[in-house]
């Protein structure tokens, strides 16, 4: 009889554990202050290490929902609305990688986090790269998701490309640009969600941010001496020569090239992305095996 009771108690414990694991983790919304403006961020979970997720061009923190839902059960996840995006303030000003790096610093100080693993997607990659330059002591590691460590075109080409984006046709031009990035995604709802998110970001913010990427100081080939995971979507820009460039730049690099996936890797294939991130975190001792 005692054995039966013990077995039943063990089964109940397993059911409770599985039920608790299945429950969604609710993030807590906060605002940090930067030069009199509010920077919105959300904290999910509370255990170390801390993952800080940084969105790409004209997006917001919600692009990381599938990641915080999983990792927030175990460790602290912080998603940031960079200045001008999401629920952060949107003052008229230049939107630069330096500004964004300072915004992340303000968020970490407000959240009382001394160091973190930063995850950046797309144009969030030069953001976390700049943060590493300016606040190296706050960076434990970097995760690069389909973003560049050198310019994909020269400054003159970028400026010429952006000239029409200053005018009244911006919504149509931005929509066409986004269609190019998301065309291969089979999930129509996901394509529409990404497009709607990008078009919510004010025109002046989106254009200013892209213009700021012409600053040659952003692309200095200074070494990155922390562990780095790079997950890239196979496309012509990521050549074998580019891989050699980043391997020379990053001594501690895990470089992965994924096929049959769009620019929005973590949204289109979230389970595979989360598995790859988890494996890398364990390999580097950031999560228990």
Short mmCIF file of C-alpha atoms in Angstrom, two decimals:
data_model
loop_
_atom_site.label_atom_id
_atom_site.label_comp_id
_atom_site.label_asym_id
_atom_site.label_seq_id
_atom_site.Cartn_x
_atom_site.Cartn_y
_atom_site.Cartn_z
CA UNK A 1 0.00 0.00 0.00
CA UNK A 2 2.83 2.35 0.91
CA UNK A 3 4.45 1.74 -2.49
CA UNK A 4 1.20 2.58 -4.29
CA UNK A 5 0.88 5.85 -2.35
CA UNK A 6 4.48 6.78 -3.18
CA UNK A 7 3.90 6.06 -6.86
CA UNK A 8 0.73 8.18 -6.87
CA UNK A 9 2.53 11.05 -5.12
CA UNK A 10 5.35 10.84 -7.64
CA UNK A 11 2.88 10.93 -10.54
CA UNK A 12 1.09 13.93 -9.02
CA UNK A 13 4.43 15.71 -8.64
CA UNK A 14 5.25 15.08 -12.30
CA UNK A 15 1.83 16.37 -13.42
CA UNK A 16 2.23 19.51 -11.31
CA UNK A 17 5.72 20.12 -12.69
CA UNK A 18 4.57 19.70 -16.28
CA UNK A 19 1.57 21.94 -15.69
CA UNK A 20 3.74 24.67 -14.17
CA UNK A 21 6.19 24.39 -17.08
CA UNK A 22 3.35 24.82 -19.58
CA UNK A 23 2.08 28.00 -17.96
CA UNK A 24 3.03 31.15 -19.88
CA UNK A 25 5.45 33.46 -18.10
CA UNK A 26 4.15 37.00 -17.79
CA UNK A 27 6.73 39.70 -18.34
CA UNK A 28 6.83 42.90 -16.31
CA UNK A 29 6.86 46.19 -18.21
CA UNK A 30 9.29 48.94 -17.16
CA UNK A 31 10.63 52.28 -18.35
CA UNK A 32 14.20 53.50 -18.07
CA UNK A 33 15.13 57.16 -18.44
CA UNK A 34 17.56 58.45 -21.05
CA UNK A 35 18.07 62.19 -21.56
CA UNK A 36 14.54 62.88 -20.33
CA UNK A 37 12.93 60.29 -22.62
CA UNK A 38 11.45 56.93 -21.66
CA UNK A 39 12.90 53.67 -22.94
CA UNK A 40 10.49 50.78 -22.60
CA UNK A 41 11.61 47.27 -21.73
CA UNK A 42 10.08 44.05 -20.43
CA UNK A 43 11.59 41.64 -17.93
CA UNK A 44 10.56 37.98 -17.99
CA UNK A 45 12.02 35.62 -15.39
CA UNK A 46 14.59 36.46 -12.73
CA UNK A 47 17.44 33.93 -12.71
CA UNK A 48 20.93 34.40 -14.11
CA UNK A 49 22.23 34.69 -16.73
CA UNK A 50 20.39 37.60 -18.33
CA UNK A 51 19.55 37.57 -22.02
CA UNK A 52 18.91 40.98 -23.58
CA UNK A 53 17.04 40.81 -26.89
CA UNK A 54 17.47 43.71 -29.34
CA UNK A 55 15.17 44.02 -32.36
CA UNK A 56 16.15 45.08 -35.86
CA UNK A 57 15.21 47.93 -38.15
CA UNK A 58 11.77 49.47 -37.47
CA UNK A 59 10.65 46.51 -35.34
CA UNK A 60 9.93 46.28 -31.62
CA UNK A 61 10.37 43.93 -28.66
CA UNK A 62 7.51 41.64 -29.72
CA UNK A 63 9.65 39.98 -32.42
CA UNK A 64 11.20 37.99 -29.54
CA UNK A 65 7.95 36.69 -28.02
CA UNK A 66 8.73 33.05 -28.84
CA UNK A 67 12.12 33.32 -27.14
CA UNK A 68 11.02 34.97 -23.91
CA UNK A 69 8.09 32.54 -23.58
CA UNK A 70 10.56 29.67 -23.41
CA UNK A 71 13.71 31.05 -21.80
CA UNK A 72 11.83 33.23 -19.33
CA UNK A 73 10.84 30.10 -17.39
CA UNK A 74 14.48 29.51 -16.48
CA UNK A 75 16.47 32.74 -16.67
CA UNK A 76 15.98 36.49 -16.90
CA UNK A 77 15.04 37.79 -20.36
CA UNK A 78 14.92 41.50 -21.17
CA UNK A 79 13.37 42.73 -24.40
CA UNK A 80 13.96 46.35 -25.34
CA UNK A 81 11.98 48.81 -27.44
CA UNK A 82 14.84 50.91 -28.76
CA UNK A 83 14.24 54.70 -28.72
CA UNK A 84 11.68 55.61 -31.38
CA UNK A 85 10.18 52.12 -31.45
CA UNK A 86 7.35 50.27 -29.74
CA UNK A 87 6.34 51.83 -26.44
CA UNK A 88 9.47 53.95 -26.08
CA UNK A 89 9.36 57.72 -26.58
CA UNK A 90 9.86 59.00 -30.11
CA UNK A 91 11.40 62.48 -29.98
CA UNK A 92 12.66 64.28 -33.08
CA UNK A 93 16.38 63.49 -33.04
CA UNK A 94 19.03 61.46 -34.86
CA UNK A 95 18.58 57.74 -34.23
CA UNK A 96 22.09 56.35 -34.08
CA UNK A 97 23.78 53.18 -32.86
CA UNK A 98 25.42 55.30 -30.15
CA UNK A 99 21.99 56.40 -28.92
CA UNK A 100 20.75 52.81 -28.92
CA UNK A 101 23.83 51.59 -27.04
CA UNK A 102 23.23 54.22 -24.37
CA UNK A 103 19.56 53.17 -24.21
CA UNK A 104 20.54 49.56 -23.51
CA UNK A 105 22.93 50.76 -20.82
CA UNK A 106 20.08 52.77 -19.26
CA UNK A 107 17.87 49.68 -19.32
CA UNK A 108 20.49 47.47 -17.66
CA UNK A 109 21.15 50.05 -14.96
CA UNK A 110 17.43 50.47 -14.34
CA UNK A 111 16.98 46.67 -14.16
CA UNK A 112 20.06 46.42 -11.89
CA UNK A 113 21.81 44.01 -14.26
CA UNK A 114 25.60 44.24 -14.23
CA UNK A 115 26.29 42.07 -17.29
CA UNK A 116 24.28 40.23 -19.90
CA UNK A 117 24.30 38.15 -23.07
CA UNK A 118 23.05 40.39 -25.87
CA UNK A 119 21.02 38.96 -28.76
CA UNK A 120 20.64 41.21 -31.81
CA UNK A 121 18.66 40.68 -35.01
CA UNK A 122 19.33 42.42 -38.32
CA UNK A 123 20.13 46.09 -37.63
CA UNK A 124 20.17 45.16 -33.96
CA UNK A 125 23.57 43.60 -34.68
CA UNK A 126 25.46 46.91 -35.13
CA UNK A 127 23.55 48.05 -32.03
CA UNK A 128 24.91 45.29 -29.80
CA UNK A 129 28.29 45.62 -31.53
CA UNK A 130 28.38 49.30 -30.54
CA UNK A 131 27.21 48.48 -27.03
CA UNK A 132 30.12 46.05 -26.71
CA UNK A 133 32.51 48.83 -27.78
CA UNK A 134 31.15 51.38 -25.34
CA UNK A 135 30.28 49.10 -22.40
CA UNK A 136 32.51 46.00 -22.73
CA UNK A 137 32.30 45.20 -19.04
CA UNK A 138 28.54 44.71 -19.36
CA UNK A 139 28.79 42.06 -22.08
CA UNK A 140 29.23 38.37 -21.32
CA UNK A 141 28.58 37.18 -24.88
CA UNK A 142 26.85 38.17 -28.12
CA UNK A 143 24.32 36.38 -30.34
CA UNK A 144 24.09 37.67 -33.91
CA UNK A 145 20.96 36.80 -35.88
CA UNK A 146 21.23 37.49 -39.62
CA UNK A 147 22.97 40.81 -39.21
CA UNK A 148 26.20 42.25 -40.53
CA UNK A 149 29.53 43.13 -38.96
CA UNK A 150 30.57 45.18 -41.99
CA UNK A 151 28.54 47.37 -44.37
CA UNK A 152 26.65 45.60 -47.15
CA UNK A 153 27.08 48.65 -49.45
CA UNK A 154 29.12 51.84 -49.53
CA UNK A 155 27.78 55.04 -47.97
CA UNK A 156 26.97 56.69 -51.32
CA UNK A 157 24.87 53.70 -52.43
CA UNK A 158 22.97 53.63 -49.15
CA UNK A 159 22.24 57.37 -49.27
CA UNK A 160 21.01 57.12 -52.85
CA UNK A 161 18.78 54.17 -51.92
CA UNK A 162 17.30 56.15 -49.01
CA UNK A 163 16.57 59.40 -50.87
CA UNK A 164 12.99 58.38 -51.87
CA UNK A 165 12.30 57.22 -48.27
CA UNK A 166 12.29 60.86 -47.13
CA UNK A 167 9.21 61.65 -49.21
CA UNK A 168 5.45 61.03 -48.97
CA UNK A 169 5.72 57.63 -50.66
CA UNK A 170 7.50 56.15 -47.65
CA UNK A 171 4.65 53.74 -46.66
CA UNK A 172 4.59 52.18 -50.12
CA UNK A 173 8.39 52.01 -50.38
CA UNK A 174 8.74 50.52 -46.89
CA UNK A 175 6.02 47.95 -47.64
CA UNK A 176 7.82 46.88 -50.81
CA UNK A 177 11.10 46.64 -48.91
CA UNK A 178 9.50 44.47 -46.23
CA UNK A 179 7.87 42.25 -48.86
CA UNK A 180 11.32 41.48 -50.17
CA UNK A 181 12.48 40.43 -46.71
CA UNK A 182 9.44 38.28 -45.94
CA UNK A 183 8.38 36.90 -49.32
CA UNK A 184 9.69 33.41 -48.60
CA UNK A 185 7.72 33.08 -45.33
CA UNK A 186 4.83 30.68 -45.92
CA UNK A 187 2.83 31.82 -42.89
CA UNK A 188 0.74 34.71 -44.24
CA UNK A 189 -0.24 35.87 -40.73
CA UNK A 190 3.42 36.13 -39.77
CA UNK A 191 4.23 38.14 -42.90
CA UNK A 192 1.40 40.53 -42.13
CA UNK A 193 2.44 40.84 -38.50
CA UNK A 194 6.03 41.76 -39.44
CA UNK A 195 4.85 44.29 -42.02
CA UNK A 196 2.41 45.95 -39.62
CA UNK A 197 5.07 46.20 -36.92
CA UNK A 198 7.56 47.89 -39.24
CA UNK A 199 5.04 50.36 -40.62
CA UNK A 200 4.08 51.45 -37.09
CA UNK A 201 7.55 52.87 -36.57
CA UNK A 202 7.65 56.58 -37.52
CA UNK A 203 9.23 57.42 -40.86
CA UNK A 204 11.79 59.82 -39.37
CA UNK A 205 13.00 57.12 -36.97
CA UNK A 206 13.35 54.41 -39.61
CA UNK A 207 15.15 56.62 -42.14
CA UNK A 208 17.43 58.23 -39.55
CA UNK A 209 18.51 54.82 -38.26
CA UNK A 210 19.43 53.56 -41.72
CA UNK A 211 21.30 56.77 -42.48
CA UNK A 212 23.31 56.36 -39.29
CA UNK A 213 24.70 53.06 -40.58
CA UNK A 214 26.83 55.00 -43.09
CA UNK A 215 29.09 56.11 -40.21
CA UNK A 216 32.42 54.34 -40.90
CA UNK A 217 33.20 54.27 -37.16
CA UNK A 218 30.50 51.61 -36.76
CA UNK A 219 32.36 49.17 -38.96
CA UNK A 220 35.87 49.31 -37.54
CA UNK A 221 37.29 45.76 -37.55
CA UNK A 222 38.18 45.76 -33.86
CA UNK A 223 38.20 42.34 -32.23
CA UNK A 224 35.26 40.88 -30.34
CA UNK A 225 36.79 38.93 -27.48
CA UNK A 226 33.65 37.40 -25.95
CA UNK A 227 31.92 34.21 -27.15
CA UNK A 228 29.69 34.85 -30.17
CA UNK A 229 26.97 32.76 -31.78
CA UNK A 230 26.04 33.73 -35.36
CA UNK A 231 22.91 32.28 -36.96
CA UNK A 232 22.56 33.43 -40.55
CA UNK A 233 19.94 32.86 -43.25
CA UNK A 234 21.67 31.68 -46.41
CA UNK A 235 21.79 34.49 -48.97
CA UNK A 236 24.35 35.94 -51.44
CA UNK A 237 25.83 38.47 -49.00
CA UNK A 238 27.06 35.78 -46.62
CA UNK A 239 29.90 34.44 -48.75
CA UNK A 240 32.79 32.21 -47.69
CA UNK A 241 34.93 35.35 -47.73
CA UNK A 242 32.52 37.00 -45.28
CA UNK A 243 32.73 33.97 -43.00
CA UNK A 244 36.53 34.24 -43.03
CA UNK A 245 36.23 37.95 -42.19
CA UNK A 246 34.06 37.32 -39.14
CA UNK A 247 36.17 34.38 -37.98
CA UNK A 248 39.24 36.64 -38.03
CA UNK A 249 37.26 39.27 -36.11
CA UNK A 250 35.80 36.90 -33.52
CA UNK A 251 38.16 34.31 -32.02
CA UNK A 252 35.41 32.53 -30.05
CA UNK A 253 32.81 32.06 -32.79
CA UNK A 254 30.07 29.52 -33.49
CA UNK A 255 29.04 30.30 -37.08
CA UNK A 256 25.86 28.70 -38.43
CA UNK A 257 24.35 29.11 -41.90
CA UNK A 258 20.70 28.02 -42.15
CA UNK A 259 18.99 27.19 -45.44
CA UNK A 260 15.35 27.62 -46.43
CA UNK A 261 14.60 30.35 -43.89
CA UNK A 262 13.90 34.07 -44.19
CA UNK A 263 15.62 37.04 -42.57
CA UNK A 264 13.30 36.66 -39.55
CA UNK A 265 14.80 33.36 -38.44
CA UNK A 266 13.69 33.46 -34.80
CA UNK A 267 10.07 34.15 -35.77
CA UNK A 268 9.79 31.74 -38.68
CA UNK A 269 11.54 28.78 -37.01
CA UNK A 270 11.34 29.62 -33.31
CA UNK A 271 11.69 26.09 -31.93
CA UNK A 272 14.82 25.35 -33.95
CA UNK A 273 16.24 28.75 -33.10
CA UNK A 274 15.58 28.27 -29.40
CA UNK A 275 17.16 24.81 -29.49
CA UNK A 276 20.28 26.22 -31.17
CA UNK A 277 20.52 29.05 -28.67
CA UNK A 278 20.00 26.70 -25.74
CA UNK A 279 22.69 24.31 -27.01
CA UNK A 280 25.17 27.16 -27.36
CA UNK A 281 24.33 28.58 -23.92
CA UNK A 282 24.96 25.16 -22.37
CA UNK A 283 28.16 24.63 -24.33
CA UNK A 284 29.54 27.90 -23.00
CA UNK A 285 28.45 27.26 -19.42
CA UNK A 286 25.68 29.86 -19.29
CA UNK A 287 23.00 27.21 -18.69
CA UNK A 288 23.27 23.95 -16.84
CA UNK A 289 23.51 20.90 -19.05
#
